[in-house]
Coordinates of C-alpha atoms (C1' of nucleotides) in Angstrom, one line a residue:
Chain A
M1 CA 25.7 -22.0 1.8
I2 CA 24.1 -19.3 3.9
T3 CA 22.5 -16.5 2.0
I4 CA 20.8 -13.5 3.4
N5 CA 18.1 -11.4 1.8
P6 CA 18.1 -8.0 3.6
S7 CA 14.8 -6.9 2.0
D8 CA 13.1 -10.0 3.3
K9 CA 10.9 -9.2 6.3
T10 CA 11.9 -12.4 8.2
P11 CA 14.5 -11.5 10.8
I12 CA 18.1 -12.1 9.7
F13 CA 18.8 -14.5 12.6
E14 CA 15.9 -16.5 11.5
Q15 CA 17.1 -16.6 7.9
I16 CA 20.4 -18.0 9.2
C17 CA 18.6 -20.7 11.2
K18 CA 16.6 -21.7 8.2
C19 CA 19.6 -21.9 6.0
V20 CA 21.4 -24.1 8.4
C21 CA 18.4 -26.4 8.9
R22 CA 17.9 -26.6 5.2
D23 CA 21.5 -27.5 4.6
I24 CA 21.3 -30.2 7.2
A25 CA 18.0 -31.5 5.8
V26 CA 19.5 -31.6 2.2
G27 CA 22.7 -33.2 3.4
T28 CA 25.1 -30.4 2.6
L29 CA 25.9 -30.2 6.3
R30 CA 26.4 -33.5 8.2
E31 CA 26.7 -34.6 11.8
G32 CA 30.0 -33.3 13.2
D33 CA 30.6 -30.7 10.5
R34 CA 31.9 -27.4 11.9
L35 CA 30.0 -24.3 11.2
P36 CA 31.9 -21.0 10.5
S37 CA 32.5 -19.1 13.7
A38 CA 30.1 -16.3 14.6
R39 CA 32.7 -13.7 13.9
E40 CA 33.7 -15.3 10.6
L41 CA 30.2 -15.6 9.3
A42 CA 29.4 -12.1 10.4
K43 CA 32.3 -10.8 8.4
M44 CA 31.4 -12.9 5.4
L45 CA 27.9 -11.7 5.3
T46 CA 28.6 -8.2 6.7
L47 CA 26.3 -8.8 9.6
N48 CA 26.4 -7.8 13.2
P49 CA 28.2 -10.6 15.2
N50 CA 25.4 -10.5 17.8
T51 CA 22.9 -11.4 15.0
V52 CA 24.9 -14.5 14.1
A53 CA 25.4 -15.4 17.8
K54 CA 21.7 -15.2 18.3
A55 CA 21.0 -17.5 15.4
Y56 CA 23.6 -20.0 16.7
G57 CA 22.1 -19.8 20.1
M58 CA 18.6 -20.6 18.8
L59 CA 20.0 -23.6 16.9
E60 CA 21.8 -24.8 19.9
R61 CA 18.7 -24.4 22.1
D62 CA 16.8 -26.6 19.6
G63 CA 19.6 -29.3 19.8
I64 CA 20.4 -28.9 16.1
I65 CA 24.0 -27.8 16.7
Y66 CA 26.2 -27.8 19.7
S67 CA 29.0 -25.5 20.7
V68 CA 32.4 -26.4 22.1
Q69 CA 34.2 -23.7 24.0
G70 CA 37.1 -22.3 22.0
K71 CA 36.5 -24.7 19.1
G72 CA 33.3 -23.6 17.5
C73 CA 29.9 -24.9 16.6
F74 CA 29.2 -28.4 15.2
V75 CA 26.2 -30.1 13.7
A76 CA 24.5 -32.4 16.2
K77 CA 23.0 -35.8 15.5
H78 CA 20.0 -34.7 13.6
E79 CA 17.3 -37.4 14.3
G80 CA 15.2 -35.4 12.0
K81 CA 15.2 -32.3 14.2
A82 CA 16.2 -29.9 11.4
N83 CA 13.6 -31.5 9.2
E84 CA 11.0 -31.2 11.9
K85 CA 11.7 -27.6 12.4
L86 CA 11.3 -26.9 8.7
T87 CA 8.0 -28.8 8.4
E88 CA 6.7 -27.3 11.6
N89 CA 6.7 -23.9 9.7
F90 CA 4.7 -25.6 7.0
R91 CA 2.3 -27.2 9.4
S92 CA 1.5 -23.9 11.1
A93 CA 1.0 -22.3 7.7
V94 CA -1.5 -25.1 6.9
R95 CA -3.3 -24.5 10.1
E96 CA -3.5 -20.8 9.5
A97 CA -4.9 -21.3 6.0
L98 CA -7.5 -23.7 7.4
D99 CA -8.5 -21.2 10.1
A100 CA -8.9 -18.6 7.4
G101 CA -11.4 -20.9 5.8
A102 CA -9.3 -22.3 3.0
D103 CA -10.5 -25.5 1.2
P104 CA -8.1 -28.4 1.7
E105 CA -8.5 -29.3 -2.0
E106 CA -7.4 -25.8 -2.9
L107 CA -4.3 -26.0 -0.7
I108 CA -3.3 -29.3 -2.3
T109 CA -3.8 -27.7 -5.7
V110 CA -1.5 -24.9 -4.6
V111 CA 1.2 -27.4 -3.5
K112 CA 1.0 -29.3 -6.8
E113 CA 1.2 -26.1 -8.8
L114 CA 4.2 -24.7 -6.9
S115 CA 6.1 -28.0 -6.8
L116 CA 5.6 -28.3 -10.6
R117 CA 6.9 -24.8 -11.1
Y118 CA 9.8 -25.5 -8.7
Q119 CA 10.9 -28.6 -10.6
Q120 CA 10.8 -26.7 -13.9
N121 CA 13.1 -24.0 -12.4
K122 CA 15.5 -26.7 -11.1
R123 CA 15.6 -28.3 -14.5
S124 CA 16.3 -25.0 -16.3
E125 CA 19.1 -24.0 -14.0
Chain B
M1 CA -17.9 -11.1 11.8
I2 CA -14.6 -9.6 12.7
T3 CA -12.9 -10.9 15.8
I4 CA -9.6 -10.0 17.3
N5 CA -7.2 -12.0 19.4
P6 CA -5.1 -9.4 21.3
S7 CA -2.7 -12.1 22.6
D8 CA -2.0 -13.2 19.0
K9 CA 1.3 -11.7 18.0
T10 CA 0.2 -11.0 14.4
P11 CA -0.6 -7.2 14.2
I12 CA -4.2 -6.3 14.9
F13 CA -4.6 -4.5 11.6
E14 CA -3.6 -7.6 9.9
Q15 CA -6.0 -9.7 11.8
I16 CA -8.7 -7.3 10.6
C17 CA -7.6 -7.7 7.0
K18 CA -7.7 -11.4 7.2
C19 CA -11.2 -11.4 8.8
V20 CA -12.5 -9.2 6.0
C21 CA -10.7 -11.3 3.3
R22 CA -12.2 -14.5 4.8
D23 CA -15.7 -13.1 4.9
I24 CA -15.4 -12.0 1.2
A25 CA -13.9 -15.4 0.2
V26 CA -16.7 -17.2 2.1
G27 CA -19.4 -15.0 0.7
T28 CA -20.5 -13.4 3.9
L29 CA -19.4 -10.1 2.3
R30 CA -20.3 -9.4 -1.3
E31 CA -19.4 -6.8 -3.9
G32 CA -20.8 -3.5 -2.9
D33 CA -21.5 -4.4 0.7
R34 CA -20.6 -1.7 3.1
L35 CA -18.1 -2.4 5.9
P36 CA -18.7 -1.0 9.4
S37 CA -17.1 2.5 9.6
A38 CA -13.7 2.7 11.1
R39 CA -14.9 4.4 14.2
E40 CA -17.8 2.0 14.6
L41 CA -15.6 -1.1 14.3
A42 CA -13.0 0.5 16.6
K43 CA -15.7 1.0 19.2
M44 CA -17.0 -2.6 18.8
L45 CA -13.5 -4.1 19.1
T46 CA -12.3 -1.5 21.7
L47 CA -9.5 -0.5 19.4
N48 CA -8.1 2.8 18.2
P49 CA -9.8 4.1 15.1
N50 CA -6.4 4.6 13.5
T51 CA -5.7 0.8 13.8
V52 CA -8.9 0.0 11.9
A53 CA -8.2 2.8 9.4
K54 CA -4.8 1.2 8.7
A55 CA -6.4 -2.2 8.1
Y56 CA -8.9 -0.6 5.7
G57 CA -6.1 1.3 4.0
M58 CA -4.2 -1.9 3.4
L59 CA -7.3 -3.6 1.9
E60 CA -7.9 -0.6 -0.3
R61 CA -4.4 -0.6 -1.6
D62 CA -4.8 -4.2 -2.4
G63 CA -7.9 -3.5 -4.4
I64 CA -10.1 -5.6 -2.1
I65 CA -12.3 -2.7 -0.8
Y66 CA -12.7 0.9 -1.8
S67 CA -13.4 3.9 0.4
V68 CA -15.7 6.8 -0.4
Q69 CA -15.3 10.1 1.4
G70 CA -18.2 10.7 3.8
K71 CA -19.9 7.4 3.0
G72 CA -17.8 4.5 4.1
C73 CA -15.9 1.5 2.8
F74 CA -17.3 -1.0 0.3
V75 CA -16.1 -4.3 -0.9
A76 CA -14.8 -4.2 -4.5
K77 CA -15.1 -6.7 -7.3
H78 CA -13.1 -9.6 -5.9
E79 CA -11.6 -11.5 -8.8
G80 CA -10.1 -13.8 -6.2
K81 CA -7.9 -11.2 -4.7
A82 CA -9.2 -11.9 -1.2
N83 CA -8.6 -15.6 -1.6
E84 CA -5.1 -15.0 -2.9
K85 CA -4.3 -12.8 0.0
L86 CA -5.4 -15.5 2.4
T87 CA -3.3 -18.3 0.9
E88 CA -0.3 -15.9 0.4
N89 CA 1.5 -17.0 3.5
F90 CA 0.7 -20.6 2.7
R91 CA 2.3 -20.3 -0.8
S92 CA 5.5 -18.9 0.7
A93 CA 5.6 -21.7 3.2
V94 CA 5.3 -24.2 0.4
R95 CA 8.1 -22.6 -1.5
E96 CA 10.3 -22.7 1.6
A97 CA 9.5 -26.3 2.2
L98 CA 10.4 -27.2 -1.4
D99 CA 13.6 -25.2 -1.1
A100 CA 14.4 -27.4 2.0
G101 CA 14.0 -30.4 -0.2
A102 CA 10.6 -31.5 1.0
D103 CA 8.8 -34.1 -1.1
P104 CA 5.6 -32.7 -2.6
E105 CA 3.7 -35.9 -1.8
E106 CA 4.8 -35.5 1.8
L107 CA 3.5 -31.9 1.9
I108 CA 0.1 -33.1 0.5
T109 CA 0.0 -35.8 3.2
V110 CA 0.5 -33.1 5.9
V111 CA -2.2 -31.0 4.4
K112 CA -4.6 -33.9 4.4
E113 CA -3.8 -35.0 7.9
L114 CA -4.2 -31.5 9.3
S115 CA -7.4 -30.7 7.5
L116 CA -8.9 -34.0 8.7
R117 CA -7.9 -33.1 12.3
Y118 CA -9.3 -29.6 11.7
Q119 CA -12.7 -30.9 10.5
Q120 CA -12.9 -33.2 13.6
N121 CA -12.3 -30.2 15.9
K122 CA -14.9 -28.3 14.1
R123 CA -17.4 -31.1 14.4
S124 CA -16.8 -31.5 18.1
E125 CA -17.2 -27.8 18.9
Chain C
M1 CA 17.1 17.0 -0.7
I2 CA 13.7 16.7 0.8
T3 CA 11.8 19.9 1.2
I4 CA 8.2 20.4 2.5
N5 CA 5.8 23.2 1.8
P6 CA 3.3 23.2 4.7
S7 CA 1.0 25.6 3.0
D8 CA 0.7 23.3 0.0
K9 CA -2.6 21.4 0.3
T10 CA -1.1 18.1 -0.9
P11 CA -0.5 15.8 2.1
I12 CA 2.9 16.1 3.6
F13 CA 3.6 12.4 3.3
E14 CA 2.9 12.7 -0.4
Q15 CA 5.3 15.6 -0.7
I16 CA 8.0 13.4 0.8
C17 CA 7.2 10.6 -1.6
K18 CA 7.5 12.9 -4.5
C19 CA 10.8 14.3 -3.3
V20 CA 12.3 10.8 -2.9
C21 CA 10.9 9.7 -6.3
R22 CA 12.3 12.8 -8.0
D23 CA 15.7 12.3 -6.4
I24 CA 15.8 8.7 -7.6
A25 CA 14.6 9.7 -11.1
V26 CA 17.3 12.4 -11.3
G27 CA 20.0 10.2 -9.9
T28 CA 20.7 11.9 -6.7
L29 CA 19.6 8.7 -5.0
R30 CA 20.8 5.4 -6.4
E31 CA 20.0 1.8 -5.8
G32 CA 21.1 0.7 -2.3
D33 CA 21.5 4.3 -1.0
R34 CA 20.2 4.7 2.6
L35 CA 17.5 7.2 3.2
P36 CA 17.6 9.3 6.4
S37 CA 15.9 7.5 9.2
A38 CA 12.2 8.4 9.8
R39 CA 13.0 10.0 13.1
E40 CA 16.0 11.9 11.7
L41 CA 14.1 13.2 8.8
A42 CA 11.2 14.1 11.0
K43 CA 13.5 16.1 13.2
M44 CA 15.1 17.8 10.2
L45 CA 11.7 18.8 8.8
T46 CA 10.1 19.3 12.2
L47 CA 7.4 16.7 11.4
N48 CA 6.0 13.8 13.4
P49 CA 8.0 10.6 12.8
N50 CA 4.7 8.9 12.0
T51 CA 4.2 11.1 9.0
V52 CA 7.6 10.2 7.6
A53 CA 7.0 6.6 8.4
K54 CA 3.8 6.8 6.4
A55 CA 5.6 8.2 3.4
Y56 CA 8.3 5.6 3.6
G57 CA 5.6 2.9 3.9
M58 CA 3.9 4.1 0.7
L59 CA 7.2 4.1 -1.1
E60 CA 7.9 0.6 0.1
R61 CA 4.6 -0.7 -0.9
D62 CA 5.2 0.7 -4.4
G63 CA 8.5 -1.1 -4.5
I64 CA 10.6 2.0 -4.7
I65 CA 12.4 1.6 -1.4
Y66 CA 12.7 -1.3 1.0
S67 CA 13.0 -1.1 4.8
V68 CA 15.3 -3.3 7.0
Q69 CA 14.5 -3.7 10.7
G70 CA 17.1 -1.9 12.8
K71 CA 19.0 -0.6 9.8
G72 CA 16.9 1.8 7.9
C73 CA 15.3 2.3 4.5
F74 CA 17.2 1.8 1.2
V75 CA 16.3 2.6 -2.4
A76 CA 15.4 -0.5 -4.4
K77 CA 16.1 -1.3 -8.0
H78 CA 14.2 1.4 -9.8
E79 CA 13.0 -0.1 -13.2
G80 CA 11.5 3.3 -13.8
K81 CA 8.9 3.0 -11.0
A82 CA 9.9 6.3 -9.4
N83 CA 9.6 8.0 -12.8
E84 CA 6.2 6.4 -13.5
K85 CA 4.9 7.5 -10.1
L86 CA 6.0 11.1 -10.9
T87 CA 4.1 11.3 -14.2
E88 CA 1.1 9.4 -12.8
N89 CA -0.9 12.5 -12.2
F90 CA 0.2 13.9 -15.5
R91 CA -1.1 10.8 -17.3
S92 CA -4.5 11.0 -15.7
A93 CA -4.7 14.7 -16.6
V94 CA -3.9 13.8 -20.2
R95 CA -6.7 11.2 -20.2
E96 CA -9.1 13.7 -18.8
A97 CA -8.2 16.3 -21.4
L98 CA -8.7 13.8 -24.2
D99 CA -12.0 12.7 -22.8
A100 CA -13.0 16.4 -22.9
G101 CA -12.3 16.4 -26.6
A102 CA -8.9 18.2 -26.4
D103 CA -6.7 18.0 -29.5
P104 CA -3.4 16.1 -28.9
E105 CA -1.6 18.8 -30.8
E106 CA -3.0 21.5 -28.6
L107 CA -1.9 19.6 -25.5
I108 CA 1.6 19.3 -26.9
T109 CA 1.6 23.0 -27.6
V110 CA 0.7 23.7 -24.0
V111 CA 3.5 21.4 -22.7
K112 CA 6.0 23.2 -24.9
E113 CA 4.8 26.6 -23.9
L114 CA 4.9 25.8 -20.1
S115 CA 8.2 24.0 -20.2
L116 CA 9.7 27.0 -22.1
R117 CA 8.4 29.4 -19.4
Y118 CA 9.6 27.0 -16.7
Q119 CA 13.2 27.0 -18.1
Q120 CA 13.2 30.7 -18.2
N121 CA 12.1 30.9 -14.6
K122 CA 14.9 28.5 -13.7
R123 CA 17.5 30.5 -15.5
S124 CA 16.5 33.7 -13.8
E125 CA 16.6 32.2 -10.3
Chain D
M1 CA -24.5 12.6 -19.8
I2 CA -23.3 12.8 -16.2
T3 CA -21.7 9.7 -14.8
I4 CA -20.2 9.3 -11.3
N5 CA -17.5 6.9 -10.3
P6 CA -17.9 6.5 -6.5
S7 CA -14.5 4.7 -6.2
D8 CA -12.8 7.6 -7.8
K9 CA -11.0 9.8 -5.2
T10 CA -12.0 13.1 -6.8
P11 CA -14.9 14.5 -4.9
I12 CA -18.3 13.8 -6.4
F13 CA -19.2 17.5 -6.7
E14 CA -16.1 17.9 -8.8
Q15 CA -16.9 15.0 -11.0
I16 CA -20.2 16.6 -11.7
C17 CA -18.5 19.9 -12.6
K18 CA -16.1 18.1 -14.9
C19 CA -18.9 16.2 -16.7
V20 CA -20.9 19.4 -17.3
C21 CA -17.8 21.3 -18.5
R22 CA -16.9 18.4 -20.8
D23 CA -20.4 18.2 -22.3
I24 CA -20.2 21.9 -23.0
A25 CA -16.8 21.7 -24.5
V26 CA -17.8 18.8 -26.7
G27 CA -21.1 20.4 -27.7
T28 CA -23.5 18.0 -26.1
L29 CA -24.7 21.0 -24.0
R30 CA -25.2 24.3 -25.6
E31 CA -25.9 27.9 -24.5
G32 CA -29.4 28.1 -23.0
D33 CA -29.8 24.4 -22.5
R34 CA -31.5 23.5 -19.2
L35 CA -29.7 21.3 -16.8
P36 CA -31.6 18.7 -14.7
S37 CA -32.7 20.2 -11.4
A38 CA -30.5 19.5 -8.4
R39 CA -33.2 17.2 -6.9
E40 CA -33.8 15.5 -10.2
L41 CA -30.1 14.8 -10.8
A42 CA -29.6 13.7 -7.2
K43 CA -32.4 11.2 -7.6
M44 CA -31.1 9.9 -10.9
L45 CA -27.6 9.4 -9.6
T46 CA -28.7 8.5 -6.0
L47 CA -26.6 11.3 -4.6
N48 CA -27.1 13.7 -1.8
P49 CA -29.0 16.8 -3.2
N50 CA -26.5 19.0 -1.3
T51 CA -23.7 17.5 -3.3
V52 CA -25.4 18.4 -6.6
A53 CA -26.2 21.8 -5.3
K54 CA -22.6 22.4 -4.4
A55 CA -21.5 21.4 -7.9
Y56 CA -24.1 23.7 -9.5
G57 CA -22.9 26.5 -7.1
M58 CA -19.3 26.1 -8.3
L59 CA -20.3 26.1 -11.9
E60 CA -22.4 29.2 -11.4
R61 CA -19.6 30.9 -9.5
D62 CA -17.4 30.3 -12.5
G63 CA -19.9 31.7 -14.9
I64 CA -20.4 28.5 -16.7
I65 CA -24.1 28.2 -15.9
Y66 CA -26.6 30.5 -14.4
S67 CA -29.7 29.7 -12.3
V68 CA -33.1 31.3 -12.6
Q69 CA -35.2 31.2 -9.4
G70 CA -38.0 28.6 -9.8
K71 CA -37.0 27.7 -13.3
G72 CA -33.7 25.8 -13.0
C73 CA -30.1 26.1 -14.2
F74 CA -29.1 26.9 -17.8
V75 CA -25.8 26.8 -19.7
A76 CA -24.3 30.3 -20.0
K77 CA -22.6 31.8 -23.0
H78 CA -19.4 29.8 -22.9
E79 CA -16.7 32.1 -24.4
G80 CA -14.4 29.1 -23.8
K81 CA -14.8 29.2 -20.0
A82 CA -15.7 25.5 -19.8
N83 CA -12.8 24.7 -22.0
E84 CA -10.4 26.9 -20.0
K85 CA -11.4 25.2 -16.8
L86 CA -10.6 21.8 -18.3
T87 CA -7.3 22.8 -19.8
E88 CA -6.4 24.6 -16.5
N89 CA -6.3 21.2 -14.9
F90 CA -4.0 20.0 -17.6
R91 CA -1.8 23.1 -17.3
S92 CA -1.4 22.6 -13.6
A93 CA -0.5 19.0 -14.1
V94 CA 2.2 20.0 -16.6
R95 CA 3.6 22.5 -14.1
E96 CA 3.6 19.9 -11.4
A97 CA 5.4 17.4 -13.6
L98 CA 8.0 20.0 -14.5
D99 CA 8.5 20.8 -10.9
A100 CA 9.1 17.1 -10.3
G101 CA 11.9 17.3 -12.7
A102 CA 10.2 15.7 -15.7
D103 CA 11.7 16.1 -19.1
P104 CA 9.5 18.1 -21.5
E105 CA 10.2 15.6 -24.3
E106 CA 9.1 12.8 -22.0
L107 CA 5.8 14.5 -21.3
I108 CA 5.2 15.0 -25.0
T109 CA 5.9 11.3 -25.6
V110 CA 3.3 10.5 -22.9
V111 CA 0.7 12.7 -24.6
K112 CA 1.3 11.1 -28.0
E113 CA 1.2 7.6 -26.5
L114 CA -2.0 8.2 -24.6
S115 CA -3.8 10.0 -27.5
L116 CA -2.9 7.2 -29.8
R117 CA -4.4 4.7 -27.3
Y118 CA -7.4 6.9 -26.9
Q119 CA -8.1 7.0 -30.6
Q120 CA -7.8 3.2 -30.8
N121 CA -10.3 2.8 -28.0
K122 CA -12.7 5.2 -29.8
R123 CA -12.4 3.3 -33.0
S124 CA -13.1 0.0 -31.4
E125 CA -16.2 1.2 -29.6
Chain E
dG1 C1' -21.8 11.1 10.0
dT2 C1' -17.7 9.5 7.0
dG3 C1' -12.7 8.8 5.7
dG4 C1' -8.0 11.3 5.4
dT5 C1' -4.3 13.6 7.6
dC6 C1' -1.3 15.0 11.3
dT7 C1' 0.6 15.1 16.0
dA8 C1' 2.2 13.2 20.4
dG9 C1' 3.9 9.8 23.0
dA10 C1' 4.3 4.8 24.1
dC11 C1' 6.1 -0.1 23.5
dC12 C1' 8.3 -3.8 21.0
dA13 C1' 11.7 -6.6 18.1
dC14 C1' 15.8 -6.4 15.5
dG15 C1' 20.7 -5.3 15.0
Chain F
dG1 C1' 20.1 3.1 17.0
dT2 C1' 16.4 1.4 13.5
dG3 C1' 11.5 0.3 11.8
dG4 C1' 6.7 -1.5 13.2
dT5 C1' 2.7 -1.2 15.8
dC6 C1' -0.7 0.9 18.8
dT7 C1' -3.1 4.5 21.4
dA8 C1' -5.0 9.2 22.1
dG9 C1' -6.8 13.1 20.5
dA10 C1' -7.1 16.8 17.0
dC11 C1' -8.5 19.1 12.4
dC12 C1' -10.2 18.9 7.7
dA13 C1' -13.1 18.0 3.5
dC14 C1' -16.9 15.5 1.8
dA15 C1' -21.8 13.9 1.8

DNA sequence: GTGGTCTAGACCACG
DNA sequence: GTGGTCTAGACCACA
């Protein structure tokens, strides 16, 4: 499922990319699965088709999906690329925090705290 | 010390905010200390005074500093606000990673690995 | 409707904020409604776009509206925030009066007297 | 007692005026009482003497105090002037709130709520 | 001198 | 087209 939060400051095309990557990492999307066409998705989410096209273009450039003329876009062999892309964001956030002078122990505490809270949310759903 | 990297794509005013927060978190700046005036800092960094004023304005709205007409800007009681602001991006990155199904242990491993590498870079400087 | 009184000494951007808050509180603006673009409004009021942008920025930081890149600004879920912001000055005036030893009954009498006079003015317009 | 809050946005000279008016209204200062000299007060509060002088000038202009060359400043016959000045602030706040579309009943509720809270604070002191 | 506000005009990313 | 950022230069009130 691709969901967009318009009030989120991250560009919409990037939100789409992340959703697709996440679905691949989680297993909701598997190798060879067909993504909704750009037009289709744009209509579903009431977005500008160009925005969806841009997102698909980024994903294709990164080798996460591939497009077939006249047929649509499909999930490529992942080889962990989608996962890499996701953790890369995390890695850069860690680097940024360290540059800002954060204590490694403090970061680990934050991870533990948030993952605990996350699991509780999941359980209560 | 406040340093700016113009080639960094994060807005200049935000870079200033982070520098101030870091200095407060580290203890270089303490409650009641006076920050350089907007014009002074602008001259030092060859920026427009408005840019610095915007940064100071953000910090004031976040309760990290307070401004006094005709006197200057001063750091407020921290209560960890500066520290929170620094790890804010990190926290959202953690949430994103968890949403993508990342294993908390895996994230902690990444933090440990990167902080180790970071300390080595620091030592070799 | 947003109207500006240039001879009023309260900053223009604040006047804009109050107008928007009032329109939300009254119900003229509702959740999800789009505000005029900063440039558009600036042209209508013959102001500098930056002034409007500043007002919109304040409203966004207060969670009263949210901005979307390339689309515009929209009113957020209110939860009474707009109303609170409107009576904010009033609340501090009440606190001040109490500090000065004013009798609560006396203050209420003043409110009643002035609101009566206000309604008469309104009727005679 | 005159106390100054530097982080408060109201100008310092105005804070001084309000303190004096409040002390007169409450009865701490009475007709003929001598106020500390501008220099003295400036030293006590670590303020610029000009700031205190400005405040005293405003109070004298309003007929709340009078100055005697070489002797100092003294509290004038009040005739409720100090009280008027204080409630005038309240009145203008009420007018502003009404202009913003506030409901009179709502304002009265706010007064009741805040005065209740104020009395509780007083009791617990 | 300080911060606060406003204007004018520019560039960018997003949609 | 939109909002976001930055620069340049101006005026004001406060201290």
